[in-house]
């Protein structure tokens, strides 16, 4: 059975880092993993490809060229299959339709999705965009996972994504906290409480460590570079949770007032 998930969250929250590391961790556990990056920048997979950018499906199609599997499915670290959909130049058009076209072409030339144990869609930014809605709407994925930090705006985006999932009848596998703040305990508590109020499983807390960025600059995930590192171990935990395919939940988004109260109350409790 292929587990197909999408990672959603505010732009810049670290979805690609999480997607690459979870794919790497899953491959180390003996599974076949595929990551499909829908970022117009085409850099979802670079840390699995030794820092190299791979050509995107849409870059071939834009030039009117036909594609073969080997053009667009690249083997990265530990055999992880890496695919970049690509997209329009910033501000021009929308990759939502591009994802459909790219995946349609890919499926005619490759069985990579069917033959993988885990497929991760790493999709851009915001629930209003077709790029985000498409994997859920087209049943490309079984469930979504949301990435947020404990800051207000990423949680606001995460909450909006839950509203979007409800509209799309999409299901939520859980919430991952990718830490951005200095006060780790507080951030962990805030996102844990947020997940609980969303009726969602809290999957894991990923601490912020300089080593992760350092290895990314070298073109590696931390799972590849230092599998014993505490952050690599967290990615192992996330991979195992995802592969368990726990029953997804229908999220219950908060009102804006509830969300503000949640963040303020949790911070106040910690200060007292
Ligand atoms: S709306 Fe979404 S899918 Fe379309 S270009 Fe913008 S980010 Fe990409």
Short mmCIF file of C-alpha atoms and ligand atoms in Angstrom, two decimals:
data_model
loop_
_atom_site.label_atom_id
_atom_site.label_comp_id
_atom_site.label_asym_id
_atom_site.label_seq_id
_atom_site.Cartn_x
_atom_site.Cartn_y
_atom_site.Cartn_z
CA UNK A 1 0.00 0.00 0.00
CA UNK A 2 1.26 3.46 -0.84
CA UNK A 3 0.91 6.12 1.84
CA UNK A 4 0.37 9.47 0.13
CA UNK A 5 0.53 12.65 2.14
CA UNK A 6 0.78 16.40 1.58
CA UNK A 7 2.66 18.76 3.84
CA UNK A 8 0.99 22.12 4.28
CA UNK A 9 1.91 25.24 6.18
CA UNK A 10 2.80 28.90 5.84
CA UNK A 11 5.46 29.68 3.23
CA UNK A 12 8.93 29.62 4.75
CA UNK A 13 7.94 27.44 7.71
CA UNK A 14 10.31 24.65 6.68
CA UNK A 15 8.06 22.20 4.82
CA UNK A 16 10.78 21.23 2.35
CA UNK A 17 13.27 20.51 5.13
CA UNK A 18 10.71 18.32 6.87
CA UNK A 19 9.65 16.60 3.63
CA UNK A 20 13.25 15.80 2.63
CA UNK A 21 14.22 14.55 6.06
CA UNK A 22 11.10 12.42 6.49
CA UNK A 23 11.68 10.91 3.04
CA UNK A 24 15.31 10.21 3.97
CA UNK A 25 14.34 8.71 7.35
CA UNK A 26 11.66 6.54 5.72
CA UNK A 27 14.15 5.23 3.15
CA UNK A 28 16.55 4.35 5.93
CA UNK A 29 13.82 2.17 7.43
CA UNK A 30 13.76 0.11 4.25
CA UNK A 31 10.82 1.76 2.50
CA UNK A 32 10.73 3.31 -0.96
CA UNK A 33 10.08 7.01 -0.60
CA UNK A 34 9.20 9.62 -3.22
CA UNK A 35 9.04 13.35 -2.78
CA UNK A 36 7.13 15.49 -5.25
CA UNK A 37 7.98 19.15 -4.85
CA UNK A 38 5.46 21.63 -6.18
CA UNK A 39 7.44 24.69 -5.26
CA UNK A 40 7.86 26.99 -8.28
CA UNK A 41 11.47 27.53 -7.12
CA UNK A 42 12.02 23.82 -7.69
CA UNK A 43 14.15 23.39 -4.59
CA UNK A 44 12.12 20.94 -2.52
CA UNK A 45 14.52 18.12 -3.24
CA UNK A 46 17.96 19.79 -3.34
CA UNK A 47 19.13 18.50 0.04
CA UNK A 48 18.40 14.95 -1.14
CA UNK A 49 20.29 15.58 -4.38
CA UNK A 50 23.61 16.72 -2.92
CA UNK A 51 22.61 20.38 -3.34
CA UNK A 52 21.78 20.05 -7.05
CA UNK A 53 18.54 21.32 -8.52
CA UNK A 54 16.82 18.80 -10.77
CA UNK A 55 14.91 19.79 -13.92
CA UNK A 56 11.19 20.11 -13.32
CA UNK A 57 8.42 18.35 -15.23
CA UNK A 58 6.96 21.68 -16.30
CA UNK A 59 10.32 22.94 -17.60
CA UNK A 60 10.23 20.14 -20.21
CA UNK A 61 6.58 20.68 -21.00
CA UNK A 62 7.02 24.46 -21.38
CA UNK A 63 9.64 23.84 -24.04
CA UNK A 64 7.25 21.48 -25.79
CA UNK A 65 9.52 18.52 -25.11
CA UNK A 66 8.26 15.06 -24.29
CA UNK A 67 9.41 13.56 -21.02
CA UNK A 68 10.74 10.17 -20.10
CA UNK A 69 10.90 8.86 -16.54
CA UNK A 70 14.67 9.32 -16.28
CA UNK A 71 14.34 13.01 -17.20
CA UNK A 72 12.21 13.87 -14.21
CA UNK A 73 12.49 11.11 -11.59
CA UNK A 74 15.93 11.43 -10.01
CA UNK A 75 17.38 9.11 -7.39
CA UNK A 76 18.54 11.04 -4.39
CA UNK A 77 20.00 10.03 -1.04
CA UNK A 78 19.47 6.33 -0.25
CA UNK A 79 17.34 5.86 -3.36
CA UNK A 80 14.69 8.46 -2.52
CA UNK A 81 12.84 9.34 -5.74
CA UNK A 82 12.89 13.09 -6.31
CA UNK A 83 10.46 14.86 -8.63
CA UNK A 84 9.99 18.60 -9.06
CA UNK A 85 6.77 19.78 -10.68
CA UNK A 86 8.08 23.31 -11.18
CA UNK A 87 5.72 26.18 -11.81
CA UNK A 88 5.23 29.62 -13.25
CA UNK A 89 7.60 32.49 -12.64
CA UNK A 90 6.57 34.30 -9.44
CA UNK A 91 3.48 36.40 -10.02
CA UNK A 92 2.54 34.79 -13.33
CA UNK A 93 -0.24 32.24 -13.49
CA UNK A 94 -0.78 29.44 -11.05
CA UNK A 95 0.87 26.09 -10.54
CA UNK A 96 -2.39 24.52 -9.40
CA UNK A 97 -3.17 23.51 -12.95
CA UNK A 98 0.49 22.76 -13.53
CA UNK A 99 0.42 20.09 -10.86
CA UNK A 100 -2.39 18.29 -12.64
CA UNK A 101 -0.69 18.50 -16.02
CA UNK A 102 2.68 17.43 -14.60
CA UNK A 103 1.31 14.50 -12.63
CA UNK A 104 -0.79 13.38 -15.55
CA UNK A 105 2.28 13.31 -17.82
CA UNK A 106 4.39 11.67 -15.13
CA UNK A 107 1.85 8.90 -14.52
CA UNK A 108 1.92 8.01 -18.23
CA UNK A 109 5.69 7.52 -18.15
CA UNK A 110 6.41 6.27 -14.66
CA UNK A 111 4.99 4.02 -11.94
CA UNK A 112 6.98 5.82 -9.28
CA UNK A 113 3.91 6.80 -7.26
CA UNK A 114 2.31 3.34 -7.26
CA UNK A 115 5.61 1.62 -6.52
CA UNK A 116 6.53 3.77 -3.53
CA UNK A 117 5.66 3.01 0.08
CA UNK A 118 5.51 6.73 0.88
CA UNK A 119 4.81 9.69 -1.41
CA UNK A 120 5.16 13.17 0.03
CA UNK A 121 3.74 16.20 -1.75
CA UNK A 122 5.57 19.34 -0.71
CA UNK A 123 3.19 22.06 -1.80
CA UNK A 124 3.38 25.87 -1.72
CA UNK A 125 1.98 28.28 0.68
CA UNK A 126 -1.62 29.03 1.16
CA UNK A 127 -5.02 27.34 1.10
CA UNK A 128 -6.38 29.87 -1.39
CA UNK A 129 -3.97 28.61 -4.03
CA UNK A 130 -4.83 25.87 -6.48
CA UNK A 131 -1.45 24.33 -5.86
CA UNK A 132 -2.43 23.60 -2.33
CA UNK A 133 -5.97 22.45 -2.92
CA UNK A 134 -5.21 20.26 -5.88
CA UNK A 135 -3.60 17.21 -4.25
CA UNK A 136 -6.55 16.93 -1.85
CA UNK A 137 -9.22 17.74 -4.40
CA UNK A 138 -7.86 15.29 -6.95
CA UNK A 139 -7.41 12.53 -4.35
CA UNK A 140 -3.66 12.45 -4.96
CA UNK A 141 -3.17 12.23 -1.19
CA UNK A 142 -4.71 10.22 1.64
CA UNK A 143 -4.25 12.90 4.23
CA UNK A 144 -2.54 16.19 5.00
CA UNK A 145 -0.05 17.05 7.71
CA UNK A 146 0.31 20.64 8.85
CA UNK A 147 3.63 22.23 9.73
CA UNK A 148 3.60 25.27 12.00
CA UNK A 149 5.76 26.99 14.56
CA UNK A 150 4.38 28.44 17.79
CA UNK A 151 4.30 31.96 16.34
CA UNK A 152 0.93 33.55 15.70
CA UNK A 153 1.07 33.94 11.90
CA UNK A 154 2.09 30.35 11.03
CA UNK A 155 -0.66 29.14 13.38
CA UNK A 156 -3.10 31.53 11.74
CA UNK A 157 -2.12 30.03 8.35
CA UNK A 158 -2.40 26.50 9.77
CA UNK A 159 -5.87 27.27 11.08
CA UNK A 160 -6.89 28.59 7.65
CA UNK A 161 -5.54 25.46 6.04
CA UNK A 162 -7.85 23.44 8.32
CA UNK A 163 -10.77 25.55 7.12
CA UNK A 164 -9.72 24.76 3.56
CA UNK A 165 -9.41 21.06 4.31
CA UNK A 166 -12.96 21.07 5.63
CA UNK A 167 -14.21 22.68 2.44
CA UNK A 168 -12.31 20.11 0.38
CA UNK A 169 -13.31 17.14 2.58
CA UNK A 170 -9.62 16.62 3.22
CA UNK A 171 -8.40 14.82 6.32
CA UNK A 172 -5.64 15.75 8.71
CA UNK A 173 -3.03 13.26 9.86
CA UNK A 174 -1.59 15.63 12.42
CA UNK A 175 0.37 18.73 13.29
CA UNK A 176 4.17 19.05 13.34
CA UNK A 177 5.82 21.91 15.22
CA UNK A 178 8.90 23.21 13.42
CA UNK A 179 10.43 25.40 16.08
CA UNK A 180 11.28 29.01 15.32
CA UNK A 181 11.25 30.58 18.77
CA UNK A 182 13.87 30.74 21.47
CA UNK A 183 11.64 29.37 24.25
CA UNK A 184 11.34 25.74 23.20
CA UNK A 185 9.11 24.50 25.99
CA UNK A 186 6.63 27.30 25.43
CA UNK A 187 6.46 26.70 21.69
CA UNK A 188 5.97 22.98 22.21
CA UNK A 189 3.10 23.69 24.65
CA UNK A 190 1.41 26.22 22.35
CA UNK A 191 1.37 23.95 19.31
CA UNK A 192 0.36 20.94 21.40
CA UNK A 193 -2.63 22.87 22.71
CA UNK A 194 -3.39 24.16 19.21
CA UNK A 195 -3.42 20.59 17.85
CA UNK A 196 -5.67 19.48 20.66
CA UNK A 197 -8.17 22.29 19.98
CA UNK A 198 -8.08 21.43 16.27
CA UNK A 199 -8.97 17.82 17.15
CA UNK A 200 -5.68 16.78 15.57
CA UNK A 201 -2.83 14.52 16.59
CA UNK A 202 0.33 16.30 17.70
CA UNK A 203 3.00 14.41 15.80
CA UNK A 204 6.30 15.88 16.94
CA UNK A 205 8.31 18.90 17.97
CA UNK A 206 11.30 19.60 15.72
CA UNK A 207 13.85 21.71 17.61
CA UNK A 208 15.72 24.48 15.81
CA UNK A 209 19.38 23.56 15.54
CA UNK A 210 22.06 25.32 13.49
CA UNK A 211 23.45 21.98 12.32
CA UNK A 212 20.35 21.41 10.17
CA UNK A 213 21.01 24.60 8.14
CA UNK A 214 24.72 23.87 8.08
CA UNK A 215 24.12 20.46 6.47
CA UNK A 216 21.54 21.93 4.09
CA UNK A 217 24.20 24.35 2.87
CA UNK A 218 26.31 21.27 2.15
CA UNK A 219 23.39 19.81 0.18
CA UNK A 220 22.44 17.19 2.77
CA UNK A 221 19.60 16.38 5.12
CA UNK A 222 20.55 15.88 8.75
CA UNK A 223 19.29 12.30 8.45
CA UNK A 224 22.01 11.69 5.87
CA UNK A 225 24.73 13.74 7.54
CA UNK A 226 24.29 12.73 11.16
CA UNK A 227 21.63 10.09 11.72
CA UNK A 228 22.28 10.00 15.47
CA UNK A 229 21.62 13.75 15.91
CA UNK A 230 18.59 14.56 18.10
CA UNK A 231 16.84 16.25 15.15
CA UNK A 232 17.46 13.23 12.88
CA UNK A 233 15.87 11.10 15.60
CA UNK A 234 12.80 13.34 15.58
CA UNK A 235 12.49 12.80 11.83
CA UNK A 236 12.61 9.06 12.46
CA UNK A 237 9.74 9.50 14.89
CA UNK A 238 7.72 11.52 12.36
CA UNK A 239 8.37 8.93 9.64
CA UNK A 240 7.17 6.12 11.90
CA UNK A 241 4.01 8.04 12.81
CA UNK A 242 3.24 8.69 9.15
CA UNK A 243 3.86 5.09 8.12
CA UNK A 244 1.54 3.87 10.87
CA UNK A 245 -1.28 5.57 8.91
CA UNK A 246 -3.20 6.44 12.04
CA UNK A 247 -6.81 7.29 11.43
CA UNK A 248 -6.94 10.89 10.16
CA UNK A 249 -9.18 13.46 11.78
CA UNK A 250 -11.52 16.09 10.43
CA UNK A 251 -10.06 19.26 11.90
CA UNK A 252 -12.19 21.74 13.83
CA UNK A 253 -10.67 25.16 13.04
CA UNK A 254 -10.64 27.84 15.73
CA UNK A 255 -12.18 31.25 15.39
CA UNK A 256 -9.64 34.08 15.12
CA UNK A 257 -10.57 35.10 18.69
CA UNK A 258 -10.01 31.56 20.02
CA UNK A 259 -6.66 31.39 18.27
CA UNK A 260 -5.51 34.68 19.82
CA UNK A 261 -6.73 33.53 23.25
CA UNK A 262 -4.90 30.24 22.91
CA UNK A 263 -1.56 31.85 22.14
CA UNK A 264 -1.94 34.57 24.78
CA UNK A 265 -3.17 32.22 27.53
CA UNK A 266 -0.46 29.65 26.96
CA UNK A 267 2.23 32.33 27.07
CA UNK A 268 0.73 33.87 30.25
CA UNK A 269 0.52 30.49 32.01
CA UNK A 270 4.17 29.86 31.26
CA UNK A 271 5.18 33.29 32.58
CA UNK A 272 3.43 32.70 35.95
S1 LIG B 1 -1.46 30.50 -6.31
FE1 LIG B 1 -0.37 28.80 -5.33
S2 LIG B 1 -0.01 27.31 -6.92
FE2 LIG B 1 -0.55 29.24 -7.91
S3 LIG B 1 1.42 30.20 -8.30
FE3 LIG B 1 0.72 30.97 -6.35
S4 LIG B 1 1.65 29.58 -4.87
FE4 LIG B 1 1.77 28.58 -6.83
#
